[in-house]
Amino acid sequence: MNSTRRIAWAAPILIYAASALEMIIMVTPFAAYFYSVYTPLFHGLEQNALTAWLPQFFLPHLAHTRWPFFRALSLAGAALTLIGLLGFLACAIQLYYGKFVKKRLVSGGLYGRVRHPQYLCLVIAGAGLLLLWPRFFILITYLMMLGLYYVLARHEEEAIRARYGAPADAYLASVPMFNPFGRRQPSARFAPPSRGKAFMAWVGICVVALGLAFGLRALALTQLYLVRIATPPVTALSFRVRSAEHINGIMRNVLNNQSVREHVLRRPGESLFMQITAGRGQLKHLLIDLGMVSAAIEALPLPEQGEFVVLSRVHSRNGAGPPPADPFAFSSQIEPLFLAMPDAGGMAVIALDPAQFHPGFVRIRF
């Protein structure tokens, strides 16, 4: 494969890797790079009605749900990522040992189960990262990566056929391409599927994956610990397991604060969104996900324990949609207004300044 083609095919894979590692980048010194490059990209996608869904999450990121299935998906994501990366390392050792030391076609071990175990392991690790940081945008780049891996695999197969001849044909014909559970069937004739069939199979995978992601998001929203009231229009989401009565009590305490009450009176009918956290660590995680500057987070007088509430206003993009705006709608945007914290006297409230947040940040809802 010439270097120009390799670079062209590697670019989308690197884009996927960078976007999937966003969860790590955001809490490292490289966060400035993320905010300067990806924030404008995600903000631009959010401004268009056709692409506003791409920066959103299709699985709960911070919030607990009533159905343990979603928690299990997150744990499965961590396991798949570890398995995939360790498998990739094992494949690399076997491949380069056979290629440079034995100087022969590698057809045993992991390569005796599937023809491209390295790509399969990267697909597994990528699926794990997707479950850990489930943006629709990352799902799209992951699906693109699947198609590119197939193209790369087909190209490499043609290269080894040209180099090794009949032994390569026998190997390619008898070992499954990616399915490790497929039965090895000795054959001397290699006949890959047509490019048209392969493309249609990839399109089918994309349709099923996207449909499943939208379905999971809709299901997850029914399983959150949240309470809605109509006057004023407020949605309160608890990230931990709390009863409706408990959430209602927190919501009323926040709304009874003078600063919050004055804001509500100045903007009657405005939709509000409360995100309720437990402990300083979870609150800091939420503030990072809302785009707050790290220096501003460190400057906040936060106790270690207790309940914390971030109160935001909700508005529809470009005024679209009827009020009150739904904080979980793809057309909605949230703007943090107050941080509420319990104290001995009831509920202390700190006003949040837009200057404390990165501009154009696409904020995580749940």
XYZ file of C-alpha atoms in Angstrom:
366
model
C 0.000 0.000 0.000
C 1.489 3.332 -0.940
C 2.014 5.936 1.757
C -0.559 8.362 0.336
C -3.356 5.786 0.566
C -2.272 4.692 4.028
C -2.404 8.289 5.301
C -5.815 8.896 3.673
C -7.303 5.780 5.275
C -5.634 6.389 8.624
C -7.056 9.914 8.998
C -10.665 8.896 9.846
C -9.351 6.242 12.230
C -7.285 8.861 14.047
C -10.330 11.165 14.156
C -12.301 8.356 15.790
C -9.520 7.697 18.296
C -9.259 11.385 19.241
C -13.013 11.789 19.599
C -13.421 8.554 21.583
C -10.624 9.623 23.948
C -12.409 12.914 24.622
C -13.261 11.638 28.106
C -9.538 11.407 28.882
C -8.482 14.539 27.006
C -10.937 16.705 28.954
C -9.192 16.071 32.288
C -5.594 16.346 31.052
C -3.335 19.231 29.996
C -4.503 18.492 26.436
C -7.971 19.772 27.330
C -7.107 23.154 25.808
C -6.628 21.405 22.467
C -10.014 19.727 22.827
C -11.774 22.986 23.630
C -10.094 24.825 20.752
C -10.773 22.166 18.099
C -13.707 19.954 19.037
C -15.889 22.515 20.808
C -16.341 24.635 17.641
C -17.018 21.428 15.687
C -19.671 20.161 18.103
C -21.171 23.644 18.486
C -21.447 23.966 14.720
C -23.200 20.599 14.509
C -25.591 21.612 17.291
C -26.653 24.789 15.488
C -28.018 22.878 12.484
C -31.361 21.104 12.875
C -30.157 18.211 10.726
C -27.018 17.545 12.779
C -27.989 18.720 16.286
C -28.286 15.091 17.449
C -24.652 14.233 16.656
C -22.985 15.811 19.747
C -25.592 14.294 22.083
C -25.218 11.133 24.170
C -27.359 8.070 23.463
C -26.626 6.371 26.822
C -26.545 7.820 30.354
C -23.108 9.192 31.179
C -23.457 10.498 34.743
C -26.987 9.535 35.737
C -28.074 6.310 37.384
C -31.145 4.641 35.934
C -33.855 2.425 37.361
C -32.848 -0.375 35.012
C -29.405 -1.883 35.860
C -28.948 -2.764 32.184
C -27.468 0.666 31.473
C -24.938 0.342 34.280
C -24.031 -3.078 32.896
C -23.358 -1.509 29.491
C -20.857 0.883 31.054
C -19.049 -1.964 32.841
C -19.072 -3.977 29.622
C -17.485 -0.996 27.873
C -14.544 -0.999 30.275
C -14.100 -4.771 29.896
C -14.282 -4.669 26.082
C -11.746 -1.840 25.913
C -9.257 -3.779 28.052
C -9.812 -7.057 26.172
C -9.463 -5.362 22.804
C -6.248 -3.526 23.654
C -4.604 -6.587 25.227
C -5.652 -8.709 22.251
C -4.240 -6.151 19.835
C -0.910 -6.236 21.672
C -0.813 -10.054 21.556
C -1.614 -10.029 17.830
C 1.108 -7.472 17.132
C 3.727 -9.595 18.929
C 2.726 -12.717 16.977
C 2.544 -10.912 13.642
C 5.882 -9.141 13.819
C 7.637 -12.205 15.230
C 6.421 -14.279 12.287
C 7.076 -11.562 9.731
C 10.568 -10.469 10.761
C 11.987 -13.478 12.671
C 10.407 -16.510 11.000
C 9.961 -14.630 7.693
C 6.872 -16.560 6.700
C 3.104 -16.180 6.345
C 1.565 -15.949 9.831
C -1.300 -18.446 9.889
C -1.312 -19.982 13.375
C -2.359 -18.894 16.846
C -4.779 -15.981 16.768
C -4.292 -15.762 13.014
C -5.562 -19.325 12.766
C -8.930 -18.209 14.165
C -9.448 -15.096 12.023
C -7.449 -13.572 9.206
C -7.357 -10.095 10.778
C -7.310 -10.452 14.583
C -5.628 -7.044 15.041
C -8.509 -5.251 13.338
C -11.002 -7.400 15.248
C -9.363 -6.418 18.555
C -9.447 -2.736 17.593
C -13.135 -3.098 16.739
C -13.743 -4.645 20.181
C -11.760 -1.894 21.945
C -13.584 0.748 19.901
C -16.952 -0.697 20.906
C -15.848 -0.517 24.535
C -14.825 3.134 24.237
C -18.128 3.870 22.533
C -20.038 2.429 25.502
C -17.907 4.492 27.900
C -18.343 7.766 25.991
C -21.529 7.250 23.932
C -21.876 10.300 21.681
C -23.720 9.842 18.390
C -20.752 11.563 16.713
C -18.410 8.877 18.009
C -20.823 6.167 16.857
C -20.733 7.622 13.327
C -16.917 7.723 13.268
C -16.834 4.185 14.692
C -19.043 2.930 11.856
C -16.789 4.693 9.352
C -13.827 2.970 10.970
C -15.493 -0.434 10.510
C -15.829 0.194 6.788
C -12.234 1.362 6.519
C -10.942 -1.701 8.364
C -12.701 -3.912 5.826
C -11.146 -1.972 2.921
C -7.707 -2.197 4.525
C -8.154 -5.915 5.205
C -9.096 -6.615 1.580
C -6.086 -4.670 0.347
C -3.739 -6.570 2.665
C -5.150 -9.888 1.483
C -4.364 -9.016 -2.102
C -0.826 -8.093 -1.016
C -0.163 -11.430 0.723
C -1.636 -13.367 -2.219
C 0.840 -11.616 -4.500
C 3.706 -12.365 -2.105
C 2.986 -15.945 -0.946
C 0.897 -17.393 -3.799
C -0.883 -20.741 -3.291
C -0.278 -21.009 0.510
C -1.907 -17.595 0.950
C -4.890 -18.636 -1.194
C -5.381 -21.768 0.928
C -5.127 -19.759 4.151
C -7.540 -17.035 3.006
C -10.047 -19.616 1.774
C -10.097 -21.645 4.990
C -9.921 -19.037 7.795
C -12.826 -16.619 8.483
C -12.107 -12.938 7.873
C -13.359 -11.541 11.209
C -15.609 -14.146 12.848
C -13.599 -16.048 15.488
C -16.487 -18.493 15.960
C -16.639 -19.474 12.298
C -15.555 -23.027 11.440
C -12.270 -23.447 9.601
C -12.998 -25.177 6.292
C -9.916 -26.206 4.280
C -10.160 -25.066 0.679
C -7.712 -24.117 -2.054
C -9.959 -21.567 -3.720
C -10.304 -18.052 -2.331
C -13.340 -16.063 -3.488
C -13.964 -12.825 -1.534
C -17.472 -11.304 -1.616
C -18.143 -8.643 -4.206
C -17.561 -5.040 -3.218
C -21.247 -4.319 -3.769
C -22.339 -6.982 -1.280
C -19.750 -5.822 1.227
C -20.927 -2.221 0.910
C -24.586 -3.181 1.374
C -23.658 -5.229 4.441
C -21.875 -2.191 5.907
C -24.892 0.031 5.169
C -27.115 -2.497 6.925
C -24.850 -2.496 9.983
C -24.965 1.330 10.076
C -28.765 1.428 9.884
C -29.166 -1.165 12.647
C -26.556 0.518 14.885
C -28.110 3.977 14.556
C -31.621 2.636 15.094
C -30.437 0.809 18.202
C -28.706 3.949 19.532
C -31.825 6.102 19.118
C -33.922 3.374 20.718
C -31.550 3.057 23.695
C -31.606 6.817 24.241
C -35.403 6.906 24.226
C -35.506 3.989 26.666
C -32.861 5.526 28.950
C -34.855 8.760 29.257
C -37.782 6.778 30.673
C -35.533 5.196 33.311
C -33.944 8.340 34.807
C -34.634 9.564 38.334
C -36.344 12.832 37.458
C -39.321 14.984 38.386
C -41.076 17.604 36.252
C -43.345 20.409 37.394
C -45.353 22.759 35.189
C -45.260 26.024 37.178
C -42.585 27.164 36.840
C -41.582 24.656 34.137
C -38.736 22.731 35.807
C -37.143 19.356 35.122
C -35.080 18.022 38.032
C -32.702 15.133 37.279
C -30.962 13.233 40.058
C -27.703 11.525 39.111
C -28.100 9.187 42.115
C -30.984 7.028 43.285
C -33.471 9.361 44.999
C -37.208 9.122 45.530
C -39.562 11.526 43.783
C -40.351 13.066 47.177
C -36.652 13.682 47.861
C -36.129 15.256 44.435
C -39.229 17.403 44.935
C -37.886 18.625 48.260
C -34.544 19.625 46.744
C -36.305 21.331 43.861
C -38.539 23.393 46.133
C -35.625 24.410 48.365
C -33.732 25.720 45.342
C -36.766 27.539 43.922
C -37.412 29.180 47.313
C -33.983 30.808 47.306
C -34.321 34.561 46.806
C -31.864 34.816 43.906
C -33.535 31.954 42.052
C -37.020 33.282 42.815
C -36.102 36.698 41.420
C -34.759 35.105 38.250
C -37.987 33.103 37.800
C -40.119 36.218 38.305
C -38.095 38.137 35.704
C -38.514 35.346 33.143
C -41.963 33.791 33.656
C -42.492 30.617 31.659
C -38.771 29.995 31.065
C -37.803 26.328 31.250
C -35.325 25.388 33.978
C -33.202 22.266 34.384
C -31.788 21.033 37.698
C -28.981 18.475 37.741
C -28.619 17.049 41.252
C -25.284 15.504 42.242
C -23.871 13.887 45.367
C -20.427 14.856 46.643
C -17.707 17.209 45.466
C -16.200 14.695 43.028
C -19.393 14.143 41.048
C -20.128 17.868 41.021
C -16.691 18.652 39.570
C -17.258 15.968 36.932
C -20.575 17.598 36.015
C -19.065 21.098 35.857
C -16.337 19.805 33.509
C -19.038 18.265 31.308
C -20.863 21.594 31.302
C -17.744 23.308 29.993
C -16.670 25.194 33.103
C -13.078 26.444 33.097
C -10.929 24.356 35.426
C -9.629 27.417 37.300
C -13.213 28.515 37.978
C -14.083 25.067 39.335
C -11.105 25.085 41.696
C -12.075 28.549 42.932
C -15.532 27.429 44.074
C -15.972 27.043 47.869
C -17.138 23.428 47.736
C -17.597 21.181 50.763
C -16.538 17.560 50.315
C -19.953 16.023 50.968
C -23.594 16.888 50.482
C -26.036 17.465 47.671
C -25.295 19.993 44.943
C -27.590 21.350 42.258
C -26.646 23.045 39.006
C -29.621 25.097 37.799
C -29.704 25.955 34.096
C -32.092 27.710 31.764
C -33.290 25.738 28.757
C -33.926 27.339 25.412
C -34.583 25.987 21.953
C -32.033 26.531 19.226
C -32.902 29.719 17.297
C -36.202 29.907 19.179
C -37.444 26.735 17.515
C -40.142 24.641 19.130
C -42.978 25.555 21.488
C -42.259 26.490 25.122
C -41.492 25.100 27.580
C -38.293 23.703 26.095
C -37.402 20.093 26.945
C -33.808 19.840 28.266
C -33.389 16.440 26.554
C -34.615 17.512 23.110
C -31.991 17.631 20.361
C -33.128 21.182 19.545
C -32.559 22.434 23.111
C -29.528 24.084 24.657
C -28.826 24.593 28.364
C -27.127 27.563 29.991
C -25.922 27.154 33.633
C -27.210 29.918 35.931
C -26.720 28.917 39.578
C -24.906 26.422 41.765
C -26.971 25.545 44.830
C -25.370 23.999 47.924
C -26.905 23.038 51.269
C -25.634 24.765 54.382
C -26.701 25.106 57.985
C -29.210 27.819 57.044
C -30.885 25.972 54.204
C -29.542 26.384 50.687
C -26.636 28.594 49.613
C -26.751 29.696 45.963
C -23.869 30.974 43.828
C -24.597 32.744 40.546
C -22.607 31.314 37.624
C -21.073 33.729 35.130
C -20.930 32.833 31.413
C -17.272 33.951 31.520
C -16.583 30.903 33.725
C -17.486 28.576 30.838
C -15.894 27.779 27.504
C -17.996 29.479 24.815
C -19.974 27.272 22.463
C -19.547 24.182 24.642
C -22.040 21.375 23.926
C -23.182 20.434 27.410
C -23.888 16.916 28.597
C -27.412 16.482 29.919
C -27.416 13.084 31.612
